[in-house]
Coordinates of C-alpha atoms and ligand atoms in Angstrom, one line a residue:
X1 CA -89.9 -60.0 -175.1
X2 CA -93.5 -59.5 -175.4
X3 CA -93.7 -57.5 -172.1
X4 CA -91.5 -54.5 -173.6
X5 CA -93.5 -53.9 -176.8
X6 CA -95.8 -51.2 -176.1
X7 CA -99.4 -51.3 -174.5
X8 CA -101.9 -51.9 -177.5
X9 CA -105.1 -53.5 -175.4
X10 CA -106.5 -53.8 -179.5
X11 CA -102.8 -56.3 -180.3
X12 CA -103.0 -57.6 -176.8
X13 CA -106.2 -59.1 -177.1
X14 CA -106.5 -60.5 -180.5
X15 CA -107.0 -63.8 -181.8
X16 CA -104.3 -66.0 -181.2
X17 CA -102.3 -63.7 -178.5
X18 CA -103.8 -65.9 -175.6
X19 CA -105.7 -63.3 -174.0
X20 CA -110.0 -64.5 -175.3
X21 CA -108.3 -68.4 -173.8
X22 CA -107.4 -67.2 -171.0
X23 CA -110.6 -65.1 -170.2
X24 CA -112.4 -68.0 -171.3
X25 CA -110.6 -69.8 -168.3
X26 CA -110.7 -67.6 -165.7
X27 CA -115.0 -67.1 -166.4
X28 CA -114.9 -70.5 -166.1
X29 CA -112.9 -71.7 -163.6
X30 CA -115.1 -68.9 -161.3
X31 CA -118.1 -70.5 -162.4
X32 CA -116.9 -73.8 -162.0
X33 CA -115.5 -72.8 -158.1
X34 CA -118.9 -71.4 -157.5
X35 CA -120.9 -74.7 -158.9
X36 CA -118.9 -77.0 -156.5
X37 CA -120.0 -74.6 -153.8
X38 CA -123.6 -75.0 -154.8
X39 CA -123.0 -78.5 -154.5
X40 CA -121.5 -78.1 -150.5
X41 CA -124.3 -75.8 -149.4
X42 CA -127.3 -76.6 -151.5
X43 CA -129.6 -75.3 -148.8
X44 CA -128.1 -71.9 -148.5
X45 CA -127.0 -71.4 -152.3
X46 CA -129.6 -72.7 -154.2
X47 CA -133.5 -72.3 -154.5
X48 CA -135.6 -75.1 -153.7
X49 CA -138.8 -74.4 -155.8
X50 CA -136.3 -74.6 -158.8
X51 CA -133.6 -77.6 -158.0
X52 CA -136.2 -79.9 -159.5
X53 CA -136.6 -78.5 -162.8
X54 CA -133.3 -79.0 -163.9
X55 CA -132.0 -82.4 -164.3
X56 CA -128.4 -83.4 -161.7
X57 CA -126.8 -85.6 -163.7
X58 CA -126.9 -83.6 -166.7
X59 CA -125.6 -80.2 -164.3
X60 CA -123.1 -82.6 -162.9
X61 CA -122.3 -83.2 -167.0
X62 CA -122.0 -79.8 -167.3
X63 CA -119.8 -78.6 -164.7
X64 CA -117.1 -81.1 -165.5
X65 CA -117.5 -79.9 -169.3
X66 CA -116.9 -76.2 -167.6
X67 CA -113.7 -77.7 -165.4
X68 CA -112.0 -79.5 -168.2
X69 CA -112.3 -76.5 -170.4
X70 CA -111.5 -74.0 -168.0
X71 CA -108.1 -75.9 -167.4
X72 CA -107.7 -76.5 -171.0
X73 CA -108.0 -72.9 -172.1
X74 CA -106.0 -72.0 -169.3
X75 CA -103.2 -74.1 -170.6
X76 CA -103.5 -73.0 -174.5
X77 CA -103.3 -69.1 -172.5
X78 CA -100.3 -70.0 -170.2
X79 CA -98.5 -71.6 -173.9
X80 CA -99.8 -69.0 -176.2
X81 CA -99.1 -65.5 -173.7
X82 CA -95.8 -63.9 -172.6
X83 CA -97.9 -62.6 -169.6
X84 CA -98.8 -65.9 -167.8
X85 CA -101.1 -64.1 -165.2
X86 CA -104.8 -65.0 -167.2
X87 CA -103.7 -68.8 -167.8
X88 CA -102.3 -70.0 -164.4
X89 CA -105.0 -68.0 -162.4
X90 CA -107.5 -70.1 -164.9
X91 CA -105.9 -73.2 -164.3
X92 CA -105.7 -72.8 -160.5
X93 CA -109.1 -72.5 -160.7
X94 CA -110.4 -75.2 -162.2
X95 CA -107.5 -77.3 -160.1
X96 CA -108.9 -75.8 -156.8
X97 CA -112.9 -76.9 -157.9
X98 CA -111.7 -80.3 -158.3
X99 CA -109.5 -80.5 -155.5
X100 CA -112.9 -79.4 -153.6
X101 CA -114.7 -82.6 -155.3
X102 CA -115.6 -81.0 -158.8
X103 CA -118.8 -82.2 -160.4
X104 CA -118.8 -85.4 -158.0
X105 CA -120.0 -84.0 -154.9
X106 CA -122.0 -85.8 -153.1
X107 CA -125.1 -83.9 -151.7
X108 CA -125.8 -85.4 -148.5
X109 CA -126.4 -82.6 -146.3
X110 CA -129.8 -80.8 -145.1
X111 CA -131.1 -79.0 -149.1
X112 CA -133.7 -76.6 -147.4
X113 CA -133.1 -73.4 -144.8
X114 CA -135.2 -70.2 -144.1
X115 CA -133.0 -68.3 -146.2
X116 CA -131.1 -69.0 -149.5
X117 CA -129.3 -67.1 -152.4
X118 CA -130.2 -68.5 -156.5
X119 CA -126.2 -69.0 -157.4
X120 CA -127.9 -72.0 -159.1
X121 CA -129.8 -69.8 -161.2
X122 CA -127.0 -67.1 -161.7
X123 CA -124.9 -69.6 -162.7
X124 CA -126.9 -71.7 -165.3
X125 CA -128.8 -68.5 -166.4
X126 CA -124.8 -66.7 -167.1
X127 CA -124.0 -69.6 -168.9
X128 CA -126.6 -70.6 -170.7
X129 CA -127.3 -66.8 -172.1
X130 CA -123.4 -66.7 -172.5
X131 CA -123.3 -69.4 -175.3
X132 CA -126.2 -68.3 -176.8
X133 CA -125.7 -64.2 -177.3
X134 CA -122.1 -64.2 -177.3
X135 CA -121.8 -65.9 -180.3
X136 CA -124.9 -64.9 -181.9
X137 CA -123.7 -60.8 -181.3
X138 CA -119.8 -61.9 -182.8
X139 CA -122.0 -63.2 -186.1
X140 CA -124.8 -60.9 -186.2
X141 CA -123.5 -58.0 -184.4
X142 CA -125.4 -54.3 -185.6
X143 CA -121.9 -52.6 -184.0
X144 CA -118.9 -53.8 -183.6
X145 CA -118.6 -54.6 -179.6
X146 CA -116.3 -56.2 -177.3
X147 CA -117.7 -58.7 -174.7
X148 CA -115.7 -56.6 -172.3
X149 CA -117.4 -53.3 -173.2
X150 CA -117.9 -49.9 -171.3
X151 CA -119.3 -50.7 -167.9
X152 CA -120.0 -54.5 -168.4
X153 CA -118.8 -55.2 -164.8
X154 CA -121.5 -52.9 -163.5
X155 CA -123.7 -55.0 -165.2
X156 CA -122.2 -57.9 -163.9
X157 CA -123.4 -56.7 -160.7
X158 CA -126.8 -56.3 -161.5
X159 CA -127.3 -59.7 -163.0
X160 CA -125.4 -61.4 -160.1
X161 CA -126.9 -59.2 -157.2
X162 CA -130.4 -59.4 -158.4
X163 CA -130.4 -63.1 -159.4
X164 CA -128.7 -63.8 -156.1
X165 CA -131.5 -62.3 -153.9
X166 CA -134.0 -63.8 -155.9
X167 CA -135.5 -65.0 -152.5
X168 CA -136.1 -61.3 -151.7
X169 CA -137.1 -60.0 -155.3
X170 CA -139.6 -62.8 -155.2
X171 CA -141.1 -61.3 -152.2
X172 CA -141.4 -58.3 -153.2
X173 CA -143.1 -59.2 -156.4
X174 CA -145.6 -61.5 -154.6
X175 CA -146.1 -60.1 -151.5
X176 CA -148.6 -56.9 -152.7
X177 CA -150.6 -59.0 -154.9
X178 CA -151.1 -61.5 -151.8
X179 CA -151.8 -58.8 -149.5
X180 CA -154.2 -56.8 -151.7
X181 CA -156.1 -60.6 -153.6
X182 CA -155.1 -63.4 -151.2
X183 CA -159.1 -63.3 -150.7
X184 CA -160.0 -64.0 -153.9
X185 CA -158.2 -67.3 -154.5
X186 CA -160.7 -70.0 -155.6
X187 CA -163.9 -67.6 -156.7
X188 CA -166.3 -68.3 -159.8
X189 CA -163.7 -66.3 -161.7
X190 CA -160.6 -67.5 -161.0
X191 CA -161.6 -71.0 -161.8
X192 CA -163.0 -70.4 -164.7
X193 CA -159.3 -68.6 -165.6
X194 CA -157.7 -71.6 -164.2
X195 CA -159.5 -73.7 -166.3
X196 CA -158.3 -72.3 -169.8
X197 CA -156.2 -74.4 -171.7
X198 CA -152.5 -73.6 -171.0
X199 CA -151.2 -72.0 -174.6
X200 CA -154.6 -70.0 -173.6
X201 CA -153.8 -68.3 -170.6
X202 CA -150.2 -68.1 -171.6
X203 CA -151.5 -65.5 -174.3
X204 CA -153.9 -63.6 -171.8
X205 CA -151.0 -63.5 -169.6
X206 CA -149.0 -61.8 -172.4
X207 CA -151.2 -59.3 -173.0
X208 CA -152.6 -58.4 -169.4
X209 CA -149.2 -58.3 -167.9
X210 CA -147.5 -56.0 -170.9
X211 CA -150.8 -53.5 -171.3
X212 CA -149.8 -52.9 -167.1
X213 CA -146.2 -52.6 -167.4
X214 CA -147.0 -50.2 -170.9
X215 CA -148.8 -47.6 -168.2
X216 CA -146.3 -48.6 -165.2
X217 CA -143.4 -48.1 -167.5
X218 CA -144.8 -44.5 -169.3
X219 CA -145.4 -44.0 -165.7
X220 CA -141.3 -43.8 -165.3
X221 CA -140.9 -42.1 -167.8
X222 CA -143.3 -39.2 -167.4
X223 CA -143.6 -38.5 -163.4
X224 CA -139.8 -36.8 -162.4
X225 CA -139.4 -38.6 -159.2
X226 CA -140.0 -41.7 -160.7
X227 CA -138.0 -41.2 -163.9
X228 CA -134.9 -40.8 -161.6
X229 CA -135.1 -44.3 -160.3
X230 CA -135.6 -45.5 -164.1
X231 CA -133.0 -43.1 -165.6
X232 CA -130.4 -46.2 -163.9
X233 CA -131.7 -48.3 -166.6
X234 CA -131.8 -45.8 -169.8
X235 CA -128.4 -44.3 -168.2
X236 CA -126.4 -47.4 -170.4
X237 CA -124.7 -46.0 -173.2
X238 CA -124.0 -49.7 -174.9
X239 CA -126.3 -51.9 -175.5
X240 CA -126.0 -56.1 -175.2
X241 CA -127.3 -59.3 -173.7
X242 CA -126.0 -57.8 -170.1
X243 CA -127.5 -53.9 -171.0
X244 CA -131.2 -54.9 -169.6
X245 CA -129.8 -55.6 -166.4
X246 CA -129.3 -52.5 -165.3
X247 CA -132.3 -51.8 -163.0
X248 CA -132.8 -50.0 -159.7
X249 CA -134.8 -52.2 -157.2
X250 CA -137.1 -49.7 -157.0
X251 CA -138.1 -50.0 -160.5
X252 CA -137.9 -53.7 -160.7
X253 CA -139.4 -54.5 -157.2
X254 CA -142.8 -51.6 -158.3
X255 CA -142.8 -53.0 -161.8
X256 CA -143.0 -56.5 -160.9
X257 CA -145.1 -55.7 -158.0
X258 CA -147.8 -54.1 -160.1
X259 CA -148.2 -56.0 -162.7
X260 CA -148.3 -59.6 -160.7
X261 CA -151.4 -58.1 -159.5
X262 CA -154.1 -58.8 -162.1
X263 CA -151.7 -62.0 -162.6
X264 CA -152.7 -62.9 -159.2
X265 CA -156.1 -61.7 -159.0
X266 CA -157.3 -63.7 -162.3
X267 CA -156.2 -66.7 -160.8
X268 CA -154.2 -67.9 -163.6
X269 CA -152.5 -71.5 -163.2
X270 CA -149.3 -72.3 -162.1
X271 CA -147.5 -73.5 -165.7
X272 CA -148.9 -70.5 -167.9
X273 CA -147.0 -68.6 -165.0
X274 CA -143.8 -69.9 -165.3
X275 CA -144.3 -69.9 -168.6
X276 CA -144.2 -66.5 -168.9
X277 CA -141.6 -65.7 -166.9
X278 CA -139.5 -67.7 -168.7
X279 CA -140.8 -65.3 -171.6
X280 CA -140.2 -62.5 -170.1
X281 CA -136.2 -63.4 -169.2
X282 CA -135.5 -64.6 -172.2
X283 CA -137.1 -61.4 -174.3
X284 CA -135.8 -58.9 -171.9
X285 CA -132.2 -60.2 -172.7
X286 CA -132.9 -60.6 -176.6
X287 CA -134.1 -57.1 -177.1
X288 CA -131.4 -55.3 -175.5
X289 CA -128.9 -57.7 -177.4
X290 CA -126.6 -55.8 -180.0
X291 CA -127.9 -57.8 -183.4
X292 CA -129.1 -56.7 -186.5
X293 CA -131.7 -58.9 -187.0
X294 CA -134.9 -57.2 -189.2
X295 CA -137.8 -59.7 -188.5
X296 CA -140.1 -57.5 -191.3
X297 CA -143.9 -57.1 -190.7
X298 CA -143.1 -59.1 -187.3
X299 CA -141.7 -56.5 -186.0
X300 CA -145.2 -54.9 -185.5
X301 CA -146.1 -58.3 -184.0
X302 CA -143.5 -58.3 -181.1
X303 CA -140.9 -56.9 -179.6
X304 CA -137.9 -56.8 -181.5
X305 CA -133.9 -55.6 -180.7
X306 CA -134.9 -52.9 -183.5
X307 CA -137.6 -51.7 -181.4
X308 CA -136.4 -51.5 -178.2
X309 CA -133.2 -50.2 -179.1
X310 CA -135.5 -47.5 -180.2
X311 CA -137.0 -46.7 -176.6
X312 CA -132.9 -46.6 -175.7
X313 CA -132.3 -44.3 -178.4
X314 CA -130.9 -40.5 -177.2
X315 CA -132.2 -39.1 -180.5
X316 CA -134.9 -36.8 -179.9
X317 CA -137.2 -38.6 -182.2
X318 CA -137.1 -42.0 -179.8
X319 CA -137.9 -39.8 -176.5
X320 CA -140.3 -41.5 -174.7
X321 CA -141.4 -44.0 -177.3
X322 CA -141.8 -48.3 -177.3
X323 CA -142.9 -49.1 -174.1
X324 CA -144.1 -52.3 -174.8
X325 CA -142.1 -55.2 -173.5
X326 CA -143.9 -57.8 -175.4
X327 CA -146.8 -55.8 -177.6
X328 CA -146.0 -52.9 -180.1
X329 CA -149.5 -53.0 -180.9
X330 CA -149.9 -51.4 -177.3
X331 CA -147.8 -48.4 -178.6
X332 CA -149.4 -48.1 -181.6
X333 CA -152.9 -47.7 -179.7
X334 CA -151.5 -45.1 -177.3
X335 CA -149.7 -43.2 -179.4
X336 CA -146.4 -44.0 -178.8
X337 CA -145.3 -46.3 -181.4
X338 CA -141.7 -45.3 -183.1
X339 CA -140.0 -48.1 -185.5
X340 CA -138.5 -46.3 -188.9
X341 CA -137.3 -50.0 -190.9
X342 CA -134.6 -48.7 -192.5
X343 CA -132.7 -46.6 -189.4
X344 CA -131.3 -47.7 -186.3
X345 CA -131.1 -44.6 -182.8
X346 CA -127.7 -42.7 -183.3
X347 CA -126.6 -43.2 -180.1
X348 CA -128.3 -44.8 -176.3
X349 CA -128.2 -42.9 -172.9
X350 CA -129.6 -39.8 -171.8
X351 CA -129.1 -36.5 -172.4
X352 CA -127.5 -35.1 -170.3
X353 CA -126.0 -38.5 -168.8
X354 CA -125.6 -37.5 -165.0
X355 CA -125.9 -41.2 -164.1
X356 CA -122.9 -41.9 -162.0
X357 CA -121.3 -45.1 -163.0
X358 CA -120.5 -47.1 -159.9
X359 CA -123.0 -50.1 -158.5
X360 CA -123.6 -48.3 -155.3
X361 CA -123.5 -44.6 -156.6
X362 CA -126.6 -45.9 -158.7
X363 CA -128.4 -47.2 -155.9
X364 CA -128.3 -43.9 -154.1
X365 CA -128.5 -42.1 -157.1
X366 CA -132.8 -41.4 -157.2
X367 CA -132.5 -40.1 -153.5
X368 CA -129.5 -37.8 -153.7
X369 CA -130.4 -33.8 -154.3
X370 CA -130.2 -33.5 -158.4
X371 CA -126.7 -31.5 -159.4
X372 CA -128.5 -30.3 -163.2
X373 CA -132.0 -29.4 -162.9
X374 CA -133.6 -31.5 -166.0
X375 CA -136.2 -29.1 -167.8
X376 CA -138.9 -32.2 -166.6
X377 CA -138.4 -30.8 -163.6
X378 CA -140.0 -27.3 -163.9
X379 CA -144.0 -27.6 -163.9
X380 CA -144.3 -24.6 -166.7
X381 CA -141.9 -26.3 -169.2
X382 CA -138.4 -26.6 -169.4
X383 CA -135.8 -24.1 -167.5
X384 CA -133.7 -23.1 -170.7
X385 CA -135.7 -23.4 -173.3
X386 CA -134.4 -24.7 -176.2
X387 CA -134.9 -23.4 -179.9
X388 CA -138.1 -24.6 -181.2
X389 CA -139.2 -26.9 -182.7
X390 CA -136.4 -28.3 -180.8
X391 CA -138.6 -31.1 -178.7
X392 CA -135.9 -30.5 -175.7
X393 CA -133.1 -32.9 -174.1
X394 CA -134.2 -36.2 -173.6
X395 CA -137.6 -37.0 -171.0
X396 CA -138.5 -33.6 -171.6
X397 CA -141.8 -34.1 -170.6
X398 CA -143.9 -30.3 -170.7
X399 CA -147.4 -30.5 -169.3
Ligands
ZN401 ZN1 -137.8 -46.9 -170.3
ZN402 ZN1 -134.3 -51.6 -171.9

């Protein structure tokens, strides 16, 4: 009997045991669940200014591709495991979505209210990044990870939370810029923005938006109070396609907030703008993804994994280094620029790592009285100095 050999998770979960099918199932069969419910309450669980981008009938295509498999790899699970638990949830599932009309239901209700969440978006976003990095990391992986590593439900709960409330992260990214350049819409200037080819303001927006979030981000980094609200995203100890999730609202609502500004105040058009962010999602997953790609002199060009992974690093040489989201060139100008070819950081965090590690504990996190006094902390230099030239723990930052 399988269920008296001993516990090996490593055995347990290998190829051929059962256990990557019936994950595979129960993944699915959620997001399959969650898809029909889009479909019963389009006005409350899906975001209007998107539902036209992406094609129904192709959607509709795709959730009964997710059903069918979900039920499938459920079965190969429930055949292949002695613990049945994985396969039959899987499979009830995916029985339960079609049972509540699967990828045929009709929408006929009211598709607009005052208030809605984006499950649309979490759910296409999670699967579409899903089949892309997951098996581009197994291939091209720099370390060798598990999907299910160290703390990946608590990012989890960043992408779904924050994709969710996209109605209110929107706000809060628009909402200064209208209040501080609502005025300014139509002038001499931003016409004459407007009027740029597309590919054009695309690349302005590029650099504009990164050379703000370059100061907004060192900005984190160097004033205390605001490091502890950034500290939530550097506090990840693995990185992957799910690592750059990890943001306090604070960060993401002042970053975002800021650097819409000149976005909004140049009057750039509609398409360069959803352009861009499209951009930005896409690169902010790639360069926190665990491949060892080396893209050579590129890698001066934009921003790489290799790069990034160098602003996570907790070796002392990567403190407080590529800031750039987009640019390196940016870090090169101010001095900040860190990117040996042939090395990869040691380790990611912070040191020390008093980040605690639950979803709610990191929320309050920034506001709760600090247990260990960080040697930023101290305006003459850190409290325990250490030996020289020692450059300190990590965000060490002496006047
Ligand atoms: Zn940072
Ligand atoms: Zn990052």
């Amino acid at each position: 009997m399988r269920s008296n050999e001993p516990a090996d998770p490593v055995a347990e979960r290998r190829f051929g045991t059962g256990w990557i099918s019936g994950t595979m199932s129960v993944a699915l069969g959620i997001v399959g669940l969650l898809a029909v419910a889009c479909f019963h309450f389009p006005s409350y669980l899906t975001i209007p200014e998107v539902r036209h981008l992406y094609p129904l009938v192709w959607v509709r295509l795709l959730l009964h591709a997710i059903l069918v498999t979900a039920f499938l790899t459920g079965c190969t699970s429930f055949v292949l495991r002695g613990d049945k638990t994985l396969g039959t949830v899987g499979m009830a599932l995916a029985v339960v979505a079609v049972l509540l009309g699967g990828s045929r239901v009709p929408i006929d209700g009211p598709t607009t209210s005052g208030v809605y969440l984006g499950l649309d978006y979490v759910l296409l976003l999670f699967v579409l990044y899903a089949l892309i990095f997951i098996p581009l990391e197994r291939v091209f992986g720099r370390l060798p990870q598990r999907v299910f590593r160290k703390d990946w439900k608590l990012d989890l709960a960043y992408f779904f939370v924050s994709t969710l409330l996209v109605q209110v992260t929107t706000f809060l990214t628009v909402a200064p810029a209208s209040l501080l350049f609502g005025w300014a819409q139509g002038g001499a200037v931003q016409q004459w923005v407007k009027a740029q080819p597309t590919w054009l303001q695309f690349l302005e927006l590029v650099v504009i938006v990164d050379f703000a979030q370059y100061w907004i981000h060192r900005a984190f980094h160097v004033v205390p109070w605001l490091w502890r609200f950034h500290a939530i995203h550097h506090s990840t100890e693995v990185l992957d396609w799910m690592s750059g999730n990890r943001q306090h609202i604070v960060d993401a609502a002042v970053t975002r907030g800021l650097i819409y500004i000149p976005a909004f105040a140049l009057g750039f058009a509609e398409l360069p703008m959803v352009l861009y962010v499209v951009l930005v999602s896409v690169q902010s997953v790639f360069i926190h993804a665990n491949v060892n790609f080396r893209f050579g002199r590129l890698s001066y060009l934009f921003a790489t994994p290799h790069f990034h992974h160098w602003h996570h690093g907790v070796d002392r040489e990567a403190i407080d280094k590529n800031f750039a989201i987009h640019l390196p060139v940016l870090d090169m100008l101010f001095g900040t620029f860190h990117l040996p070819a042939d090395r990869w950081p040691q380790g990611y965090g912070v040191d020390p790592n008093d980040v605690p590690s639950g979803y709610l504990a990191q929320w309050a996190y920034p506001f709760m009285p600090q247990r260990t006094r960080r040697p930023a902390m101290t305006p003459d230099g850190p409290a325990a100095p250490p030996p020289l030239p020692d450059p300190g723990p990590r965000h060490d930052h002496r006047p």
